[in-house]
CSV table of C-alpha atoms in Angstrom, one decimal:
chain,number,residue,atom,x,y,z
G,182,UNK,CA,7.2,-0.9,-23.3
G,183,UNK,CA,7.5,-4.6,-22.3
G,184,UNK,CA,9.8,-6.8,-24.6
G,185,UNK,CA,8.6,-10.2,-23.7
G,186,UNK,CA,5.1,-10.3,-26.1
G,187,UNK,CA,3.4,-12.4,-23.4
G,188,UNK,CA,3.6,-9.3,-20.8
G,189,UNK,CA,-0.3,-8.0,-20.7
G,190,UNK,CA,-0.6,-4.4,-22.0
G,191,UNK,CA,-1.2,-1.9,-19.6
G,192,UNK,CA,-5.0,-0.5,-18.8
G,193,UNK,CA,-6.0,3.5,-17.1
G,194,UNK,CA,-8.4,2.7,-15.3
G,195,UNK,CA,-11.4,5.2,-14.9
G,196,UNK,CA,-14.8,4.6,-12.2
G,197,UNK,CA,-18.0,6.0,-12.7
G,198,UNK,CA,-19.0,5.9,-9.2
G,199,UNK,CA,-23.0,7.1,-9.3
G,200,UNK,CA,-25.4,7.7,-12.3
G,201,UNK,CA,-24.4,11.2,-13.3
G,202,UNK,CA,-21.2,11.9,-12.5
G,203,UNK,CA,-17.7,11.5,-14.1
G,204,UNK,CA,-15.9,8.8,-14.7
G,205,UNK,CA,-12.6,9.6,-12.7
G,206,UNK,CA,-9.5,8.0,-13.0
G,207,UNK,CA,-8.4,5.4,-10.5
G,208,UNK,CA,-5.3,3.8,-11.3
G,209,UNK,CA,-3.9,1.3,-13.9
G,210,UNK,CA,-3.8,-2.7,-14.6
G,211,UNK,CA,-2.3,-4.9,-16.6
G,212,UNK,CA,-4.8,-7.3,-18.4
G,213,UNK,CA,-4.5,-9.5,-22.1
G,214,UNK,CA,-7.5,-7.5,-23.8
G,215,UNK,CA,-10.0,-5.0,-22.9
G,216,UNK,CA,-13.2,-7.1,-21.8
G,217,UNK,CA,-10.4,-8.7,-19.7
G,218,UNK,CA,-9.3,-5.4,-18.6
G,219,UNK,CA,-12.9,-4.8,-17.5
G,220,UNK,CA,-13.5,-7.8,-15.4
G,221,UNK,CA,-9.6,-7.5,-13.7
G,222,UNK,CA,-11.0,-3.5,-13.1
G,223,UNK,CA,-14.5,-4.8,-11.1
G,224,UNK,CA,-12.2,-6.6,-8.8
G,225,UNK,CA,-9.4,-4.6,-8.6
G,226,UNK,CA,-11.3,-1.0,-7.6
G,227,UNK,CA,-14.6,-1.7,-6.9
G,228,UNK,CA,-15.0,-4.2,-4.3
G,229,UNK,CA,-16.7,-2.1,-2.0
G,230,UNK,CA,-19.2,-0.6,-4.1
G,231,UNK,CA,-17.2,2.4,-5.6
G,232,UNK,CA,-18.4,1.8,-9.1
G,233,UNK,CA,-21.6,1.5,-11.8
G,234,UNK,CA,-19.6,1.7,-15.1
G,235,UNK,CA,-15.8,1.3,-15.9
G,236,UNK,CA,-14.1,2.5,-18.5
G,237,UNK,CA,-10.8,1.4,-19.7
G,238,UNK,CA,-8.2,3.0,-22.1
G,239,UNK,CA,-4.6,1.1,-23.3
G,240,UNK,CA,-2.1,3.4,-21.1
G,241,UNK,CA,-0.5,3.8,-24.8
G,242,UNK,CA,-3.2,6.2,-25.9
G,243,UNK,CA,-3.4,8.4,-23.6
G,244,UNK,CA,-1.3,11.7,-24.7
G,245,UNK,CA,-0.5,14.3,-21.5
G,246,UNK,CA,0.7,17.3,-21.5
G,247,UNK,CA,4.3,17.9,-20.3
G,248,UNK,CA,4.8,19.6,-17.1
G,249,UNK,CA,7.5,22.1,-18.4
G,250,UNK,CA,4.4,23.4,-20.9
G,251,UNK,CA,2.5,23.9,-18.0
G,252,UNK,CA,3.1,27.6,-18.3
G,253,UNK,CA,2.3,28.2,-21.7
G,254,UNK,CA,-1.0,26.4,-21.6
G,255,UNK,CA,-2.5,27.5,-18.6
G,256,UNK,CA,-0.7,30.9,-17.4
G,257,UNK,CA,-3.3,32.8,-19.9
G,258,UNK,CA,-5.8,32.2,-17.4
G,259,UNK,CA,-4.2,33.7,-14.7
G,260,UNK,CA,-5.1,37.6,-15.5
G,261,UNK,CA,-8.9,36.8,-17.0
G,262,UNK,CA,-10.4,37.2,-13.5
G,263,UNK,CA,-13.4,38.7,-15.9
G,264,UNK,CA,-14.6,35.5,-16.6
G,265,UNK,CA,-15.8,34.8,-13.4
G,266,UNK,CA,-18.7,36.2,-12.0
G,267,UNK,CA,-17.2,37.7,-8.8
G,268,UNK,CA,-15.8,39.9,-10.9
G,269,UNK,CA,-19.1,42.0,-11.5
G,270,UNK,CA,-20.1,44.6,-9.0
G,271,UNK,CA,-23.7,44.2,-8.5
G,272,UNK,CA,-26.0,47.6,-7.7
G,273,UNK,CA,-27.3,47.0,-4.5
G,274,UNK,CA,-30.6,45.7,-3.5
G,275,UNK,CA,-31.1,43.5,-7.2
G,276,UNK,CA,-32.0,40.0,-6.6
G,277,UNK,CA,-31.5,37.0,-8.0
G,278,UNK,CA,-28.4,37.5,-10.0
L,225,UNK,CA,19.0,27.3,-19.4
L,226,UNK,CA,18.1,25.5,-16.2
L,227,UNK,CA,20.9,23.0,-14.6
L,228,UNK,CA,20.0,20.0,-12.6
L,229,UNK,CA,21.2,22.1,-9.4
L,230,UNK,CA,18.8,24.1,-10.1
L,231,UNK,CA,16.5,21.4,-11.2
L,232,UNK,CA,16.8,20.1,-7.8
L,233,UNK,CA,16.3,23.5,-5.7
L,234,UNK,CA,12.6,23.7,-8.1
L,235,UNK,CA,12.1,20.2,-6.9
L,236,UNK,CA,12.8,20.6,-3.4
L,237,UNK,CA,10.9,23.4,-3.7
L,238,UNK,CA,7.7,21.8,-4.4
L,239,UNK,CA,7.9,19.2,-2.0
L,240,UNK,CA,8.7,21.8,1.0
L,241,UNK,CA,5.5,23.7,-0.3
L,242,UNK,CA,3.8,20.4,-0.4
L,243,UNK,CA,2.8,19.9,-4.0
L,244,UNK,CA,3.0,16.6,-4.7
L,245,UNK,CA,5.3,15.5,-6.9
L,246,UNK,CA,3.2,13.7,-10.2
L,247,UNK,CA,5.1,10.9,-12.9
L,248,UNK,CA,6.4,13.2,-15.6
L,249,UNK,CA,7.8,15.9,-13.4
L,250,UNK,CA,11.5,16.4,-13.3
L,251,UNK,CA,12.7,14.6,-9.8
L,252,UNK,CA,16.3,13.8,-8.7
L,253,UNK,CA,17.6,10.2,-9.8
L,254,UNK,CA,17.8,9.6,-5.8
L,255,UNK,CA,14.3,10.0,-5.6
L,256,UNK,CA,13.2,8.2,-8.3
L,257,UNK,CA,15.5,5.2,-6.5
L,258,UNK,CA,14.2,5.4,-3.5
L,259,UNK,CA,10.7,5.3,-4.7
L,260,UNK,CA,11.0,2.7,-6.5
L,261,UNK,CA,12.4,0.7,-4.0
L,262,UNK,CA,9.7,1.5,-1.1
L,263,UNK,CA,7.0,1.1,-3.4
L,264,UNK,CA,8.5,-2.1,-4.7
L,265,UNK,CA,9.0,-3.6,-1.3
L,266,UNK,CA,5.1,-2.4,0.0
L,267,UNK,CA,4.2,-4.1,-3.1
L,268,UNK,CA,5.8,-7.0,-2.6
L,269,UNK,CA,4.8,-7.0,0.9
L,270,UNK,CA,1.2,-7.1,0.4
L,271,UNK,CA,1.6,-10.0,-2.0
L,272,UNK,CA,3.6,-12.5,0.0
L,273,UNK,CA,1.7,-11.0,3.2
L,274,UNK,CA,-1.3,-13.2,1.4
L,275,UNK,CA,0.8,-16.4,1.9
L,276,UNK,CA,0.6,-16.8,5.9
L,277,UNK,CA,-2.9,-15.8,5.9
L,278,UNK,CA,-4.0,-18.0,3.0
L,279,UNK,CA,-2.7,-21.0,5.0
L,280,UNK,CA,-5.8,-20.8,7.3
L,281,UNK,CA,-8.6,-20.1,4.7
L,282,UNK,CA,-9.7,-23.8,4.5
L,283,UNK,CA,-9.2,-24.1,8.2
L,284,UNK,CA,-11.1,-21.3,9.2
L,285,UNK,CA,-13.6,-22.3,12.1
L,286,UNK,CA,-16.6,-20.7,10.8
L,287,UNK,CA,-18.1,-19.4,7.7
L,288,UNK,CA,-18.5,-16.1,8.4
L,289,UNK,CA,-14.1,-16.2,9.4
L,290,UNK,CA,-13.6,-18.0,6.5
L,291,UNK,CA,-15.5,-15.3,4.0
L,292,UNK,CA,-13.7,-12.0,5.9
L,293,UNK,CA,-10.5,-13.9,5.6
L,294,UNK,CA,-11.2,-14.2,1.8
L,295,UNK,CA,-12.0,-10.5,1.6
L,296,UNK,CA,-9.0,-9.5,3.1
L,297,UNK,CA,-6.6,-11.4,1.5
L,298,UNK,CA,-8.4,-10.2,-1.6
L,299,UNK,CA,-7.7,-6.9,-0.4
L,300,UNK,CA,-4.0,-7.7,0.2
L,301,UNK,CA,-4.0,-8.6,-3.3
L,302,UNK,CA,-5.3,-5.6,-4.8
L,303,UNK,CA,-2.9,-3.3,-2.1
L,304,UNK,CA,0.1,-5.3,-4.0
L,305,UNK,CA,-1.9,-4.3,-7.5
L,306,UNK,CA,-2.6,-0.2,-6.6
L,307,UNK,CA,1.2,-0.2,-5.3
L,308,UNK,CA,2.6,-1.8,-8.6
L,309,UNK,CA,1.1,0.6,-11.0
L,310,UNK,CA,2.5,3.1,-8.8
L,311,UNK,CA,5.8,1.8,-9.2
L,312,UNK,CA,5.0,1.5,-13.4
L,313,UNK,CA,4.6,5.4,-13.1
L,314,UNK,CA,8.4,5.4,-12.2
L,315,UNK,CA,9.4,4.0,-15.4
L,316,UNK,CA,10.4,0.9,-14.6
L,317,UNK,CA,8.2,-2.3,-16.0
L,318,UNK,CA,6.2,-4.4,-14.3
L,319,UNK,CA,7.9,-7.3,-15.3
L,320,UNK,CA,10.9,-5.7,-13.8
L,321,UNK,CA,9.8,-5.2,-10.5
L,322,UNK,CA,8.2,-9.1,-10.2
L,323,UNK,CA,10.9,-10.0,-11.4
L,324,UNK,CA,13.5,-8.6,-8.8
L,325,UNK,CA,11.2,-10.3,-6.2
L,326,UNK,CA,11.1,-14.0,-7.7
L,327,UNK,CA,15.1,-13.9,-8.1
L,328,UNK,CA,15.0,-12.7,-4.5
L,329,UNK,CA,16.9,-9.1,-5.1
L,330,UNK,CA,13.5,-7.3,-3.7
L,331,UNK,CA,13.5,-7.3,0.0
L,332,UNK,CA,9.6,-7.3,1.4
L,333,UNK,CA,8.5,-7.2,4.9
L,334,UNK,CA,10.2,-9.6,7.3
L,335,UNK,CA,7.1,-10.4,9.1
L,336,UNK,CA,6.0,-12.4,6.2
L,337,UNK,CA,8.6,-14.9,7.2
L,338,UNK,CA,7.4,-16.1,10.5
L,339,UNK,CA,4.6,-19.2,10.1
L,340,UNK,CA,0.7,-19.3,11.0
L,341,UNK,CA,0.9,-22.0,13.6
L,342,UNK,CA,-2.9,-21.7,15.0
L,343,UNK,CA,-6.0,-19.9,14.6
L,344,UNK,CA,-4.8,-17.4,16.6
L,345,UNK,CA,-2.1,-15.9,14.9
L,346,UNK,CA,-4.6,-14.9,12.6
L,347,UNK,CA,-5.9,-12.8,15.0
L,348,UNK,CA,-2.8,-11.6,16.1
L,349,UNK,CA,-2.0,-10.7,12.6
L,350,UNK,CA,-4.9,-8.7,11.9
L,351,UNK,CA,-4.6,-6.5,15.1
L,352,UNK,CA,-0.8,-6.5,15.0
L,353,UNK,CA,0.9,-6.5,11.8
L,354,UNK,CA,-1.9,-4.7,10.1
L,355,UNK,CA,-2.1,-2.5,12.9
L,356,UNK,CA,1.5,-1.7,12.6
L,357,UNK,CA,0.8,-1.5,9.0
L,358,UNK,CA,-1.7,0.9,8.8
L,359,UNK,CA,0.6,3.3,11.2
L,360,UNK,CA,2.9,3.7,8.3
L,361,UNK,CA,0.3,3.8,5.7
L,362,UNK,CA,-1.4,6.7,7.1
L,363,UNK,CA,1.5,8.4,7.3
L,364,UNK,CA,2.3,7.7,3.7
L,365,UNK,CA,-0.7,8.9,2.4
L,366,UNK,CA,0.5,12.3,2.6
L,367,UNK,CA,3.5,11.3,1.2
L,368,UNK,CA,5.3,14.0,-1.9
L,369,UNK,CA,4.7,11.5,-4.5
L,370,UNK,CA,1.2,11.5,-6.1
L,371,UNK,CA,0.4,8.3,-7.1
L,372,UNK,CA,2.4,6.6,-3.9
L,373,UNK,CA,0.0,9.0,-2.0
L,374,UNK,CA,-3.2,8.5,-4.1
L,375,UNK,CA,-2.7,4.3,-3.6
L,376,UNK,CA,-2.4,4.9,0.3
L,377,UNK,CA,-5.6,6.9,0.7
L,378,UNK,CA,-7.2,3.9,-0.9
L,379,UNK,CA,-5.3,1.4,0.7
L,380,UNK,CA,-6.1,2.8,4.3
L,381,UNK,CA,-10.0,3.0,3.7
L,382,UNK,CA,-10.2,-0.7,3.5
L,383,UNK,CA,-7.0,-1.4,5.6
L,384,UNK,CA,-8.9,-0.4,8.7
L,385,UNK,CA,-11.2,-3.4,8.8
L,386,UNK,CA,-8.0,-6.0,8.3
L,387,UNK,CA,-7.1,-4.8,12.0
L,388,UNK,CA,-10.7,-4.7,13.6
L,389,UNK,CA,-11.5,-8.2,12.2
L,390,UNK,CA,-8.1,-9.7,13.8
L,391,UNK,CA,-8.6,-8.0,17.0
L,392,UNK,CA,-12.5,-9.7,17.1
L,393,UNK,CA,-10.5,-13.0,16.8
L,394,UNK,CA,-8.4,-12.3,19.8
L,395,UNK,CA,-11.3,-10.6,21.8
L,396,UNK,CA,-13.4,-14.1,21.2
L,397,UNK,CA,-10.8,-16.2,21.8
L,398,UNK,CA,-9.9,-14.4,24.8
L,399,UNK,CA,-13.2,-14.5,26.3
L,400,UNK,CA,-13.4,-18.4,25.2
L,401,UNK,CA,-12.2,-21.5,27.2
L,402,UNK,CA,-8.3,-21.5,29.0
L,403,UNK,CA,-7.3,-23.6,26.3
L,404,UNK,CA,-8.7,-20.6,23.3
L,405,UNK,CA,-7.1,-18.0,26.1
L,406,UNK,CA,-4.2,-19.7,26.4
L,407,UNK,CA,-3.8,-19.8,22.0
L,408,UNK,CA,-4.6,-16.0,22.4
L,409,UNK,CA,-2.1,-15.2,24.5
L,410,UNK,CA,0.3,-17.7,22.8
L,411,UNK,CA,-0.6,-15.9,19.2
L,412,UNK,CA,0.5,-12.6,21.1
L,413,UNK,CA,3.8,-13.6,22.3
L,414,UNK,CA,5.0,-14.8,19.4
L,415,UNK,CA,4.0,-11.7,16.8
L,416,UNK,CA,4.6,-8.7,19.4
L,417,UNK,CA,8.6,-8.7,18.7
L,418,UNK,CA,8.0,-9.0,14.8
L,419,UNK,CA,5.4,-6.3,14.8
L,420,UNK,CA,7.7,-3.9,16.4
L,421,UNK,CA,10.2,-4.9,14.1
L,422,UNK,CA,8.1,-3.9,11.4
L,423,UNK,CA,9.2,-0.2,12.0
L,424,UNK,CA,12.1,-0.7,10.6
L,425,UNK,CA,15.5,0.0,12.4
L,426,UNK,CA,15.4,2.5,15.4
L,427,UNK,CA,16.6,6.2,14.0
L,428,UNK,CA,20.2,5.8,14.9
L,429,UNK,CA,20.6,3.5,12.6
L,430,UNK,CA,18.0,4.1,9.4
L,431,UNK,CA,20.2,4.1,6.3
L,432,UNK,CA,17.5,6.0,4.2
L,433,UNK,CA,15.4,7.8,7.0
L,434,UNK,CA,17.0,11.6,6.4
L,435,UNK,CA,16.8,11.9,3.1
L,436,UNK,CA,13.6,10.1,2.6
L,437,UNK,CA,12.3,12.7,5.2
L,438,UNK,CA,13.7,15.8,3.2
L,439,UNK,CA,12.0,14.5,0.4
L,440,UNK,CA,8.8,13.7,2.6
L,441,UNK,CA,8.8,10.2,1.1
L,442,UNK,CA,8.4,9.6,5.1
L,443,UNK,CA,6.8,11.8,7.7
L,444,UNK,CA,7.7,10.3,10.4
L,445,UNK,CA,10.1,8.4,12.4
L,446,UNK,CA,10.4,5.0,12.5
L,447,UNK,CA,10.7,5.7,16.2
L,448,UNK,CA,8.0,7.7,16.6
L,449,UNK,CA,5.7,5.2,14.9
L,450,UNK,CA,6.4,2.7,16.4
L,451,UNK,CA,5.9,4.1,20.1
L,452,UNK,CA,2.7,5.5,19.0
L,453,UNK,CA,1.6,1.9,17.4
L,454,UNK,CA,2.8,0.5,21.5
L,455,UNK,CA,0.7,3.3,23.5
L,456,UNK,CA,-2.4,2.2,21.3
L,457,UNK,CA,-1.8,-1.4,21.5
L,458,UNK,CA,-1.3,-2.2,25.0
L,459,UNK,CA,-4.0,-0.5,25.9
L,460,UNK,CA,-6.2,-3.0,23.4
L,461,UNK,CA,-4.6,-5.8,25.0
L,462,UNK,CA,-5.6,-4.7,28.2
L,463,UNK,CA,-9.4,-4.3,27.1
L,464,UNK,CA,-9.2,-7.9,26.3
L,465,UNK,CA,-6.8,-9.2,29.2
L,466,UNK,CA,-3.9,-10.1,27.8
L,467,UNK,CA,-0.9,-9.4,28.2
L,468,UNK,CA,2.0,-8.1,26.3
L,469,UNK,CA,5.3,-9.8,26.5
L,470,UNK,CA,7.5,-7.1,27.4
L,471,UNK,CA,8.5,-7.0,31.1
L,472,UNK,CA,10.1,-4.0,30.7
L,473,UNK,CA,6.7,-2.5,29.4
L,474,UNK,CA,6.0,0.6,31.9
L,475,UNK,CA,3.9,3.4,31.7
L,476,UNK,CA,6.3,6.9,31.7
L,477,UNK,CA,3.9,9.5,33.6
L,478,UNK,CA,6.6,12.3,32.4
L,479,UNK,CA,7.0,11.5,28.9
L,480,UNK,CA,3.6,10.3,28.8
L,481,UNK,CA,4.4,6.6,26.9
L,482,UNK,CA,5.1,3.2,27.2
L,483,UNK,CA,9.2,2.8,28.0
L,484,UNK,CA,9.3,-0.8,26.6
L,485,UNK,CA,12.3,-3.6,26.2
L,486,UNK,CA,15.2,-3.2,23.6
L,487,UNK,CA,14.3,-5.0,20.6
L,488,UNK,CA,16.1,-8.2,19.5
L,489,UNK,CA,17.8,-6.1,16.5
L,490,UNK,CA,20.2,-9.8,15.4
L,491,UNK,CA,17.2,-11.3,15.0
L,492,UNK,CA,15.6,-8.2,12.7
L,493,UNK,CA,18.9,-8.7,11.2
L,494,UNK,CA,19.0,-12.5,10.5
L,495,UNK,CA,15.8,-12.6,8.8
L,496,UNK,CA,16.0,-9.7,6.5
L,497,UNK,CA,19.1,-11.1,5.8
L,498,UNK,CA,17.0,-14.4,4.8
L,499,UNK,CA,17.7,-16.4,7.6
L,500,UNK,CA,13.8,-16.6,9.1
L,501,UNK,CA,11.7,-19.0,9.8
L,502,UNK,CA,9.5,-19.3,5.9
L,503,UNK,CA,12.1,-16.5,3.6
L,504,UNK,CA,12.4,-20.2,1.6
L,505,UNK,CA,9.3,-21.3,1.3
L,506,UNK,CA,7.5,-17.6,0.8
L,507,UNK,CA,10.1,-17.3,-2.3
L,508,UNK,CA,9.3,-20.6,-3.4
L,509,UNK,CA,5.5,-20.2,-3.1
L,510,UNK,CA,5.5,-17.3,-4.8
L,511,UNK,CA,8.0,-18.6,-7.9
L,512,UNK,CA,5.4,-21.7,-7.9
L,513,UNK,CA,2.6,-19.5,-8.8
L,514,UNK,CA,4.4,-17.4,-11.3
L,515,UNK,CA,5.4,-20.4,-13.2
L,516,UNK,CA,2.3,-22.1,-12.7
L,517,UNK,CA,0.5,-19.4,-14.4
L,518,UNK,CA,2.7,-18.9,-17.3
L,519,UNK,CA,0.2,-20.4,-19.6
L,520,UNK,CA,-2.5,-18.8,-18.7
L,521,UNK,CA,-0.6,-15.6,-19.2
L,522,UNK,CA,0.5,-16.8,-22.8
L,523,UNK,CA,-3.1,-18.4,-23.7
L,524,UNK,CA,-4.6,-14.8,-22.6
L,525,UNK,CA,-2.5,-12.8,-24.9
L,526,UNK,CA,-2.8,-15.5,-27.9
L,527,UNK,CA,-6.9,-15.3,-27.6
L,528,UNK,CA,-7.0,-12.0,-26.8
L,529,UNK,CA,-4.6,-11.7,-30.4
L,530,UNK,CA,-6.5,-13.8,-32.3
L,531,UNK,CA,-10.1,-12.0,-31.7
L,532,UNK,CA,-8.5,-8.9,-32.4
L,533,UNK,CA,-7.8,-10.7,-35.5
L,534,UNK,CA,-11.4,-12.1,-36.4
L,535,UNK,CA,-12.6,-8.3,-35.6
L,536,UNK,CA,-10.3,-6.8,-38.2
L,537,UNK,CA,-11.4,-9.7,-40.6
């Protein structure tokens, strides 16, 4: 991406924000390596307590999928209302399911 | 096969059913532009916005005013950092878009350019130009492109202590001795005009304001902003008795608002246009620190090479 070799790769940046949730992605830095990356994370998105663990990925491994397959990948889904469990009619009266 | 016109009716279709608009989604090159630009400019904003401010840190008459003011020009800087990786979703470098501002092609928020003389005017620019700030920034947050949008929601949680803390300064100060009330009041005078100039120009005459609001870049107005940000404020400088320097400032029982005073639009002009009071020295403090920290840059990326080295050893 950058042509002058001295530019800082680029960092996703992803916040755990309690003990046992996900780490969700918050934005992207630019920082030399990835203990640096770390550090330049604390400051940049958690100064007000938003995080307990940080991870952070080189933006050049990340792989997305492309908006225009957006169809193909996730239009199956559309017509499989079975898999939910709304779906079933319960008799009435049973309880607890 | 689909044609960019009808690229652009999908596109425009999105944003009028407000789905926001995410980096690898097909979007008009006019968009892109325009995006890139704004974002650019807040960016840039928030970074030289640290420069007037940082002035006062060692000056700061307490310790508890001189560790907010750290926080919130720490803040500022991290505003700058979410708004540049926005801009990087765009596709354009981030070398690029520091770039444009060092050589002085990127525009960034005129208010920047007037000085810090006292105390006071860090008051006044907490309650005022972050004030006037955070009026546009809430509207941005629901702005059509995701990551823009995303940075603003963040940006405005922390934003909103920025303009409490200034208006504490001018509160104290105006409750202090007639020399602190008088600084108060001074403070005032001089950052009202700039503040309302930080709308941008009036509606007639906004270059980018239609199109930006078909694309719901913008929300609203500049107009209707910037009234809203005067009916808020001058009832705040009423709470803490002083006054705002407008003599045409009247309340309007039918339109229920402030009328105010024409703006001083040659003078908006004149310092956009570079001609302020610090556009010389804001440019050249910022170019001083880029070049300053050229080798720490270059020493990062040469240790951070070489232990990649010793780990593949």
């Amino acid at each position: 991406m950058s042509e002058n070799p001295n530019n800082w790769p680029l960092w996703e940046v992803f916040i755990q924000s309690k003990r046992g949730l996900d780490h969700k992605h918050v934005g992207s830095l630019h920082a030399a390596d990835a203990q640096m990356a770390i550090e330049n994370a604390r400051d940049v998105y958690t100064r007000r307590q938003e995080g307990q663990s940080i991870w952070v990925v080189p933006a050049v491994a990340i792989s997305a999928s492309q908006p225009d397959d957006a169809a193909m990948l996730f239009d199956p889904a559309d017509d499989k209302t079975y898999r939910h469990p709304t779906f079933y009619q319960m008799p009435e009266g049973a309880k607890f399911i | 096969m689909t044609d960019v016109k009808n690229l652009e009716e999908l596109f425009q279709a999105k944003v009028d059913g407000e789905l926001k608009i995410e980096p690898k989604d097909w979007m008009p090159d006019g968009y892109r532009k325009n995006l890139v630009r704004q974002i650019s400019q807040h960016a840039h904003s928030e970074v030289v916005g640290m420069l007037p401010e940082g002035n006062w840190i060692t000056r700061a008459p307490n310790l508890r005013r001189k560790a907010i003011l750290l926080a919130k020009i720490q803040d500022e800087a991290g505003h700058g950092l979410y708004l540049y990786s926005a801009v990087e979703t765009l596709g354009t470098t981030r070398e690029k878009t520091v770039d444009d501002l060092l050589g002085g092609k990127a525009k960034y928020s005129s208010i920047f350019n007037y000085p810090t003389l006292t105390w006071a005017d860090i008051g006044a620019v907490g309650w005022l130009v972050d004030g006037a700030a955070i009026m546009n920034q809430v509207m941005l947050c629901r702005t059509s492109y995701g990551p823009y949008a995303r940075a603003m929601v963040r940006i405005c949680k922390e934003e909103s202590f920025h303009q409490r803390q200034g208006y504490e300064i001018m509160s104290v100060l105006s409750k202090g001795t007639p020399e602190q009330r008088e600084m108060a009041q001074d403070a005032l005078n001089r950052w009202w005009w700039p503040s309302l100039m930080m709308f941008g120009p009036s509606d007639a005459n906004s270059p980018h304001s239609a199109q930006s609001m078909k694309w719901k870049i913008k929300r609203q107005s500049n107009d209707e902003l910037r009234q809203t940000f005067i009916d808020r404020t001058v009832q705040q400088a009423e709470v803490i008795g002083l006054k705002v320097p407008d003599p045409k400032l009247k309340w309007n029982e039918s339109t229920q608002h402030y009328d105010s005073g024409e703006i001083d639009w040659t003078e908006f002009n004149n310092v956009v246009a570079g001609n302020g009071p610090c556009n010389k020295e804001r440019l050249a403090a910022r170019n001083k620190a880029h070049d300053d920290g050229a080798w720490v840059r270059e020493a990062a990326m040469a240790y951070a090479a070489k232990k990649a080295k010793r780990k593949a050893a």
